[in-house]
Coordinates of C-alpha atoms in Angstrom, one line a residue:
K26 CA 31.4 11.1 3.4
G27 CA 32.6 8.3 1.0
S28 CA 30.1 5.7 2.7
A29 CA 27.5 8.5 1.4
W30 CA 28.6 8.3 -1.7
I31 CA 28.9 4.8 -2.0
S32 CA 25.2 4.3 -0.7
L33 CA 23.9 7.1 -3.0
I34 CA 25.4 5.2 -6.0
I35 CA 24.3 1.8 -5.3
S36 CA 20.5 3.2 -4.8
C37 CA 20.7 5.1 -8.3
A38 CA 21.9 2.5 -10.5
L39 CA 19.2 0.2 -8.8
I40 CA 16.4 2.5 -9.8
I41 CA 18.2 2.9 -13.6
K42 CA 18.2 -1.0 -13.4
E43 CA 14.7 -1.3 -12.5
F44 CA 13.7 1.3 -15.4
L45 CA 15.7 0.7 -18.1
I46 CA 16.1 -3.1 -18.1
S47 CA 13.7 -4.7 -15.7
T48 CA 10.4 -6.0 -17.4
G49 CA 8.6 -5.0 -14.4
L50 CA 9.2 -2.9 -10.9
N51 CA 10.3 -4.9 -8.0
A52 CA 9.3 -3.4 -5.0
G53 CA 12.3 -5.5 -2.9
M54 CA 15.1 -3.7 -5.4
F55 CA 13.0 -0.2 -4.8
F56 CA 12.6 -0.7 -1.0
L57 CA 16.5 -1.3 -0.9
S58 CA 16.9 1.5 -2.9
G59 CA 15.2 4.1 -0.8
G60 CA 16.9 2.5 2.4
L61 CA 20.1 3.0 0.4
L62 CA 19.0 6.2 -0.2
L63 CA 18.0 7.0 3.6
I64 CA 21.5 6.3 4.5
S65 CA 23.0 8.4 2.2
F66 CA 21.0 11.5 3.2
I67 CA 21.7 10.6 6.7
L68 CA 25.5 10.0 6.5
F69 CA 25.6 13.4 4.5
S70 CA 23.9 15.2 7.2
G71 CA 26.3 14.0 9.9
G72 CA 29.1 15.3 7.5
I73 CA 27.3 18.6 7.2
L74 CA 26.9 18.7 11.0
F75 CA 30.7 17.8 12.1
K76 CA 32.1 20.2 9.5
E77 CA 34.4 22.4 10.8
N78 CA 33.8 26.1 11.1
K79 CA 36.6 27.9 9.5
G80 CA 36.7 31.9 10.7
L81 CA 34.0 33.7 12.8
N82 CA 32.0 36.0 10.4
I83 CA 30.7 38.4 12.8
D84 CA 27.5 39.5 10.7
L85 CA 25.7 36.4 11.2
S86 CA 22.1 36.4 10.2
M87 CA 20.0 34.4 12.5
P88 CA 19.6 30.9 10.1
E89 CA 23.4 30.9 10.3
L90 CA 23.6 31.6 14.0
A91 CA 21.1 28.6 14.8
W92 CA 22.9 26.3 12.6
R93 CA 26.0 27.3 14.2
N94 CA 24.4 26.7 17.5
L95 CA 23.5 23.3 16.0
Q96 CA 26.9 22.6 15.6
R97 CA 27.7 23.1 19.0
N98 CA 26.2 19.6 20.4
R99 CA 26.6 17.4 16.7
A100 CA 25.9 13.7 18.3
R101 CA 22.5 15.3 20.0
S102 CA 21.3 17.2 16.5
L103 CA 22.5 14.0 14.4
R104 CA 20.3 11.9 16.4
I105 CA 17.6 13.6 16.2
I106 CA 17.9 13.7 12.4
I107 CA 18.1 10.1 12.5
L108 CA 15.0 9.4 14.7
F109 CA 13.0 11.3 12.7
A110 CA 14.0 10.3 9.3
L111 CA 13.6 6.8 10.8
G112 CA 10.3 7.4 12.2
T113 CA 8.8 9.2 8.8
F114 CA 10.8 6.4 6.4
V115 CA 8.1 4.0 8.2
I116 CA 4.9 6.1 7.8
V117 CA 5.3 7.4 4.6
S118 CA 6.3 4.0 2.8
T119 CA 3.6 1.9 5.1
G120 CA 1.3 4.3 4.2
L121 CA 1.5 4.2 1.2
N122 CA 1.5 1.0 0.6
R123 CA -1.7 0.3 2.3
K124 CA -4.4 -0.4 -0.6
D125 CA -7.8 1.6 -0.9
L126 CA -10.0 -0.4 -2.5
Y127 CA -12.8 1.3 -2.7
S128 CA -11.7 4.7 -4.6
D129 CA -12.0 2.7 -7.8
A130 CA -14.6 0.2 -7.2
M131 CA -16.3 0.4 -10.5
N132 CA -13.5 1.1 -12.9
K133 CA -13.8 -2.3 -15.0
S134 CA -9.7 -2.6 -15.3
S135 CA -9.7 -2.6 -11.1
G136 CA -9.7 -6.0 -9.3
T137 CA -13.9 -5.5 -9.1
G138 CA -14.0 -5.7 -12.7
G139 CA -16.6 -3.2 -12.6
F140 CA -19.1 -5.6 -11.4
L141 CA -21.5 -4.5 -8.3
F142 CA -22.1 -7.8 -7.2
Y143 CA -20.6 -11.2 -6.3
G144 CA -22.8 -13.9 -5.6
E145 CA -22.9 -17.6 -4.6
T146 CA -25.9 -20.1 -3.8
T147 CA -25.8 -23.2 -1.8
M148 CA -28.7 -24.5 -4.6
P149 CA -27.5 -24.5 -8.0
V150 CA -29.4 -21.7 -10.3
L151 CA -30.9 -23.9 -13.6
H152 CA -31.8 -20.9 -15.5
D153 CA -29.9 -18.6 -17.5
L154 CA -30.4 -15.2 -15.5
N155 CA -30.0 -13.2 -18.7
D156 CA -33.0 -14.5 -20.4
P157 CA -36.0 -11.5 -20.0
T158 CA -38.6 -14.3 -19.2
T159 CA -36.6 -15.4 -15.8
K160 CA -35.8 -12.2 -15.2
M161 CA -39.5 -11.4 -14.8
D162 CA -40.0 -14.5 -13.3
L163 CA -37.9 -13.8 -10.5
S164 CA -38.9 -9.9 -10.7
I165 CA -35.3 -8.8 -11.8
S166 CA -34.7 -5.5 -13.6
E167 CA -33.7 -5.3 -17.1
G168 CA -30.8 -3.3 -16.5
V169 CA -29.2 -5.9 -14.4
N170 CA -26.8 -8.3 -16.1
F171 CA -25.5 -11.8 -14.9
V172 CA -21.9 -13.4 -15.3
Q173 CA -22.9 -17.1 -14.4
M174 CA -19.9 -19.3 -13.4
R175 CA -20.0 -23.4 -12.5
K176 CA -17.5 -24.7 -9.8
S177 CA -15.9 -27.4 -9.1
E178 CA -15.1 -28.1 -5.2
G179 CA -11.3 -27.2 -3.9
D180 CA -9.1 -25.8 -1.1
D181 CA -9.4 -21.7 -0.5
A182 CA -6.1 -20.5 -2.4
S183 CA -7.0 -17.0 -1.0
C184 CA -5.2 -14.6 1.2
L185 CA -7.4 -15.8 4.3
N186 CA -5.7 -19.0 4.0
L187 CA -2.3 -19.2 5.4
N188 CA -1.3 -22.6 4.2
R189 CA 0.0 -23.9 1.1
I190 CA -2.5 -25.2 -1.7
S191 CA -2.0 -27.6 -4.1
Q192 CA -5.8 -27.8 -5.4
P193 CA -7.8 -24.6 -5.7
R194 CA -11.3 -24.3 -6.4
I195 CA -12.2 -24.4 -10.3
L196 CA -14.8 -22.2 -11.9
G197 CA -15.9 -22.3 -15.0
I198 CA -16.3 -18.8 -16.7
P199 CA -17.7 -17.4 -20.1
S200 CA -14.8 -15.7 -21.2
E201 CA -16.7 -12.9 -23.5
P202 CA -18.5 -11.0 -20.4
L203 CA -14.6 -10.7 -18.9
D204 CA -13.0 -9.2 -22.0
G205 CA -12.1 -5.7 -21.2
R206 CA -12.3 -6.1 -17.8
F207 CA -9.7 -6.9 -14.9
S208 CA -6.2 -6.5 -15.6
F209 CA -2.9 -8.7 -15.8
I210 CA 0.5 -8.6 -14.0
K211 CA 1.7 -11.4 -16.1
T212 CA 0.8 -13.7 -18.9
T213 CA 2.4 -16.2 -21.1
E214 CA 2.8 -16.5 -24.9
D215 CA -0.1 -18.4 -24.9
F216 CA -2.4 -15.6 -23.7
D217 CA -0.8 -12.6 -25.6
S218 CA -1.3 -14.9 -28.7
K219 CA -5.1 -15.3 -28.2
G220 CA -5.8 -11.8 -26.7
N221 CA -7.5 -11.3 -23.2
W222 CA -9.9 -13.6 -22.1
Q223 CA -10.6 -15.8 -25.0
A224 CA -7.5 -17.7 -24.8
L225 CA -9.5 -20.0 -22.5
K226 CA -11.8 -21.0 -24.8
H227 CA -8.6 -22.8 -27.1
K228 CA -6.6 -26.5 -25.6
L229 CA -2.9 -26.3 -25.7
P230 CA -1.2 -28.8 -27.1
G231 CA -1.5 -32.2 -25.4
G232 CA -5.1 -31.3 -24.2
V233 CA -3.9 -28.8 -21.5
V234 CA -6.4 -26.8 -20.1
P235 CA -5.3 -23.0 -20.1
A236 CA -6.5 -21.3 -17.2
I237 CA -6.2 -17.4 -15.3
A238 CA -5.5 -16.9 -11.4
D239 CA -4.9 -14.2 -9.5
Q240 CA -1.3 -13.2 -9.2
T241 CA -1.2 -13.6 -5.2
V242 CA -2.8 -16.9 -5.3
I243 CA 0.0 -18.4 -8.0
Q244 CA 3.1 -16.6 -6.2
W245 CA 1.9 -17.2 -2.7
G246 CA -1.2 -19.9 -2.7
L247 CA 0.3 -22.1 -4.9
G248 CA 3.9 -21.3 -4.6
M249 CA 4.3 -21.7 -8.5
K250 CA 4.7 -18.7 -10.9
V251 CA 2.7 -18.2 -14.4
G252 CA 3.8 -20.8 -16.8
D253 CA 3.6 -23.6 -14.1
T254 CA 0.8 -26.5 -15.0
L255 CA -1.2 -28.0 -12.0
V256 CA -2.7 -31.8 -11.7
Y257 CA -6.1 -32.6 -10.9
T258 CA -8.3 -35.7 -11.5
D259 CA -11.7 -34.8 -13.4
E260 CA -15.0 -36.4 -12.9
Y261 CA -13.5 -39.3 -15.5
G262 CA -11.0 -40.0 -13.2
N263 CA -8.4 -38.9 -15.9
E264 CA -5.5 -37.1 -14.7
M265 CA -6.2 -32.8 -16.0
L266 CA -3.5 -30.6 -16.5
V267 CA -4.3 -27.1 -16.1
K268 CA -1.5 -24.3 -17.0
L269 CA -1.5 -21.1 -15.6
I270 CA -1.2 -18.8 -18.6
G271 CA -1.9 -15.3 -16.5
G272 CA -2.0 -13.5 -13.4
L273 CA -4.5 -11.1 -12.8
A274 CA -4.3 -8.2 -10.5
N275 CA -5.5 -8.1 -7.0
S276 CA -9.2 -9.1 -8.1
I277 CA -12.4 -10.7 -6.8
F278 CA -11.3 -13.7 -7.7
Q279 CA -9.1 -14.6 -5.6
G280 CA -8.5 -18.1 -4.5
N281 CA -9.9 -19.7 -7.7
I282 CA -8.6 -21.4 -10.7
L283 CA -10.3 -20.0 -14.0
I284 CA -10.8 -22.0 -16.6
D285 CA -13.5 -21.8 -20.2
E286 CA -17.0 -22.7 -19.2
D287 CA -17.5 -25.4 -22.4
I288 CA -13.7 -27.2 -21.2
F289 CA -14.9 -26.9 -17.5
L290 CA -18.2 -29.1 -19.1
E291 CA -16.1 -31.6 -20.7
H292 CA -14.2 -32.9 -17.7
F293 CA -16.9 -32.0 -15.2
P294 CA -20.1 -32.8 -16.9
S295 CA -22.4 -33.5 -14.3
S296 CA -22.1 -30.6 -12.7
S297 CA -25.7 -29.1 -13.0
G298 CA -26.4 -25.4 -13.2
V299 CA -24.6 -22.4 -11.8
H300 CA -23.6 -21.4 -8.1
V301 CA -20.9 -18.4 -8.5
F302 CA -22.3 -15.1 -10.5
L303 CA -21.4 -12.1 -11.0
L304 CA -23.7 -8.9 -11.3
D305 CA -23.5 -5.9 -13.5
A306 CA -25.4 -2.8 -12.7
D307 CA -25.8 1.1 -11.4
N308 CA -24.0 1.4 -8.2
E309 CA -26.6 3.7 -7.3
S310 CA -29.5 1.7 -6.7
R311 CA -27.3 -0.9 -4.8
E312 CA -28.9 -1.2 -1.7
E313 CA -32.7 -2.0 -3.5
L314 CA -31.4 -4.4 -5.8
E315 CA -29.4 -6.0 -2.9
A316 CA -32.9 -6.5 -1.3
D317 CA -34.6 -7.5 -4.2
L318 CA -32.2 -10.1 -5.3
E319 CA -31.9 -11.9 -1.5
R320 CA -36.0 -11.7 -1.9
S321 CA -35.3 -13.4 -5.6
F322 CA -32.9 -16.0 -4.5
R323 CA -34.5 -16.7 -1.1
N324 CA -34.7 -20.3 -1.9
T325 CA -31.5 -21.0 -3.4
G326 CA -29.3 -19.8 -0.1
L327 CA -27.7 -16.7 -1.7
D328 CA -24.6 -15.3 -0.2
L329 CA -24.5 -11.6 -2.2
T330 CA -21.5 -9.6 -1.5
Y331 CA -20.7 -6.2 -2.5
T332 CA -16.9 -6.7 -4.6
A333 CA -15.6 -3.9 -3.1
D334 CA -16.3 -5.5 0.1
R335 CA -15.1 -8.5 -1.1
L336 CA -11.8 -7.1 -2.3
A337 CA -11.3 -5.7 1.0
E338 CA -11.7 -8.5 2.9
F339 CA -8.9 -10.1 1.2
N340 CA -6.3 -7.9 2.0
S341 CA -7.6 -7.1 5.2
V342 CA -4.8 -9.3 6.6
E343 CA -2.3 -7.4 4.6
N344 CA -3.8 -4.2 5.4
T345 CA -3.9 -4.9 9.5
Y346 CA -0.2 -5.9 9.4
L347 CA 0.3 -2.7 7.3
S348 CA -1.8 -0.3 10.0
I349 CA 0.3 -2.1 13.1
F350 CA 3.6 -0.9 11.2
L351 CA 1.9 2.7 11.1
L352 CA 0.9 2.9 14.5
L353 CA 4.3 1.6 15.9
G354 CA 6.1 4.3 13.7
G355 CA 3.1 7.1 15.0
L356 CA 3.8 6.2 18.0
G357 CA 8.1 6.4 17.6
M358 CA 7.6 9.7 15.8
I359 CA 5.4 10.6 18.7
L360 CA 8.1 10.2 21.2
G361 CA 10.1 11.4 19.0
T362 CA 9.0 14.7 19.0
V363 CA 9.2 14.8 23.1
G364 CA 12.9 13.5 23.1
L365 CA 13.0 16.8 20.6
G366 CA 11.6 18.9 23.6
L367 CA 13.5 17.2 26.0
S368 CA 16.8 18.1 24.0
L369 CA 15.8 21.7 24.1
V370 CA 15.6 21.8 27.6
R371 CA 18.7 20.5 27.8
N372 CA 20.0 22.6 25.4
I373 CA 18.8 25.9 27.2
Q374 CA 20.8 24.2 30.7
D375 CA 23.9 24.1 29.0
R376 CA 23.4 27.5 27.0
L377 CA 22.4 29.5 30.4
Q378 CA 24.8 31.5 31.0
E379 CA 25.1 32.6 27.1
L380 CA 21.2 33.1 27.0
S381 CA 21.7 35.2 29.9
I382 CA 24.6 37.3 28.4
L383 CA 22.6 37.8 25.0
R384 CA 19.3 39.2 27.1
A385 CA 21.5 41.3 29.4
V386 CA 23.3 43.3 26.2
G387 CA 19.8 43.6 25.1
F388 CA 18.4 40.8 23.2
G389 CA 14.6 40.3 23.6
R390 CA 13.0 37.4 25.1
N391 CA 11.0 36.6 21.7
T392 CA 14.2 36.9 19.6
I393 CA 16.1 34.4 22.0
L394 CA 13.0 32.0 21.9
K395 CA 13.3 32.8 17.7
M396 CA 16.7 31.6 17.6
L397 CA 15.8 28.4 20.0
T398 CA 12.7 27.3 17.9
R399 CA 14.6 27.9 14.7
E400 CA 17.2 25.8 15.3
H401 CA 14.7 23.0 16.1
I402 CA 13.1 23.4 13.3
I403 CA 15.9 22.8 11.2
L404 CA 16.5 19.2 13.1
L405 CA 12.8 18.0 12.5
G406 CA 12.6 19.8 8.7
F407 CA 16.0 17.6 7.8
G408 CA 14.6 14.6 9.6
T409 CA 11.1 14.7 7.9
L410 CA 12.7 15.5 4.7
I411 CA 15.0 12.8 4.4
G412 CA 12.6 10.0 5.7
T413 CA 10.2 11.4 3.2
A414 CA 12.6 11.0 -0.1
G415 CA 13.8 7.6 0.7
A416 CA 10.1 6.5 1.5
F417 CA 9.2 7.7 -1.8
V418 CA 11.8 6.0 -3.8
A419 CA 11.1 3.2 -1.7
T420 CA 7.3 2.4 -2.7
I421 CA 7.8 4.1 -6.6
P422 CA 6.2 0.5 -7.6
S423 CA 3.1 1.5 -5.4
I424 CA 2.8 5.2 -6.3
F425 CA 3.2 3.9 -10.2
S426 CA 1.1 0.9 -10.4
E427 CA -2.3 1.3 -12.1
F428 CA -3.4 -2.0 -9.5
I429 CA -2.8 0.2 -6.3
D430 CA -4.6 3.4 -4.8
A431 CA -1.5 4.3 -2.9
S432 CA -3.1 5.6 0.2
W433 CA -1.4 9.2 0.4
Q434 CA -3.9 10.8 2.3
T435 CA -3.1 8.5 5.5
A436 CA 0.6 9.0 5.3
L437 CA 0.5 12.7 4.7
I438 CA -2.0 13.3 7.8
I439 CA 0.4 11.6 10.5
V440 CA 3.2 13.3 9.1
G441 CA 1.8 16.2 9.0
L442 CA -0.2 15.9 12.6
I443 CA 3.8 14.8 13.8
I444 CA 5.0 17.8 12.8
I445 CA 2.6 19.8 14.5
N446 CA 3.3 18.0 17.4
G447 CA 6.7 18.9 17.5
L448 CA 6.5 22.2 16.5
I449 CA 3.6 22.5 19.7
W450 CA 6.3 21.2 21.8
I451 CA 9.1 23.1 20.5
Y452 CA 7.5 26.7 21.2
L453 CA 6.0 25.8 24.8
I454 CA 9.1 24.3 25.8
G455 CA 11.4 27.1 25.0
K456 CA 8.6 29.4 25.9
I457 CA 8.3 28.2 29.6
S458 CA 12.3 27.6 30.0
L459 CA 12.7 31.3 29.1
G460 CA 10.0 32.6 31.3
K461 CA 12.4 33.0 34.4
D462 CA 14.8 35.7 35.0
L463 CA 17.8 34.9 32.5
V464 CA 19.6 38.3 34.0
G465 CA 19.1 37.5 37.1
S466 CA 20.9 34.0 36.9
L467 CA 23.9 35.9 36.0
R468 CA 24.4 37.1 39.5
T469 CA 24.7 33.9 40.7
E470 CA 28.1 33.6 38.7

């Protein structure tokens, strides 16, 4: 019991610390808190099961009788609770960490920035695509707006490349069209003092170039943090210092370092035209617009991608791993429900004399089945509730994050199916096991 209280106190202390003291919600600390809370609840359950009953109450209700029967084989009951608690914890925590990247794709603060398409061309585009004359020549609708970006070749630092990168590709972007779009996880004072994307337009002391990148790229692809400096060599052979002043939440820019277009041209003046662009348009005309654009840019080698698809591709590796754990957890829970059914069979065998006597003195078969079913539903419910509570705490950063669309549906559907599966096993096995003549078995005693 002391260990249960210690785990509970440490878990609560870590949660309070993260909310009151820490500047951000640390996913690792919350997962540790959820795990400690799970352990605490399991220990409390064991303490309740192993608590000795004092005296005998001759006016036992059906729920109290079911609970006392569970205490007859405490170790077996606790094993079932632990199995379901661990399985539910894995399933719910995994399901809530999977990213649903399509539900909020057109929101300007999301990873797509509210843009409909992301495009790259093999040949440079030399014209301003927002100019009415250019749109007319290319047969592009007036309601379509472009954000054109220049690029300097470099390595892919996205999640699709698992190697550590030192020279990611640089994109020169116009700052104004991106104001109010995307979301930032971390920024430096250089960023906050200027405000939004306009901070990229002003060089830092010593000629250092301000830059923005995906937080995942900074942390994992580069092994750095916001505020660190990258070293490049520009077209003149001079050293070019690039300081990371902002870390974007999961976005379509993953794998790139973003600097202002004018500063880009200072260091790479021979860059002719643009190769990368974002397209802002009405989502309802998506398919028709995609066909028109591919026809208009057929001579430039256009690779056009729906922004939500691009974002999902970057997260495919992470979601694949989470899906594997989700399936393994689900398989474990299904096996657990089979074990619950086998436990019921063993329980009936061990209590055959008792059940036969109950039947002989007038208890109906359905009443006995109801008592046995209630006992095992308590174990199923206890384990599932404990696992869900621990998983909820473990995934608080995902639940409350505006950058992650927690997949509640997946987790709840799987847990619901597992509970239904367990109830079916409990009822069917109990029904079959009580189908034989219990009174007749007394004659052999």
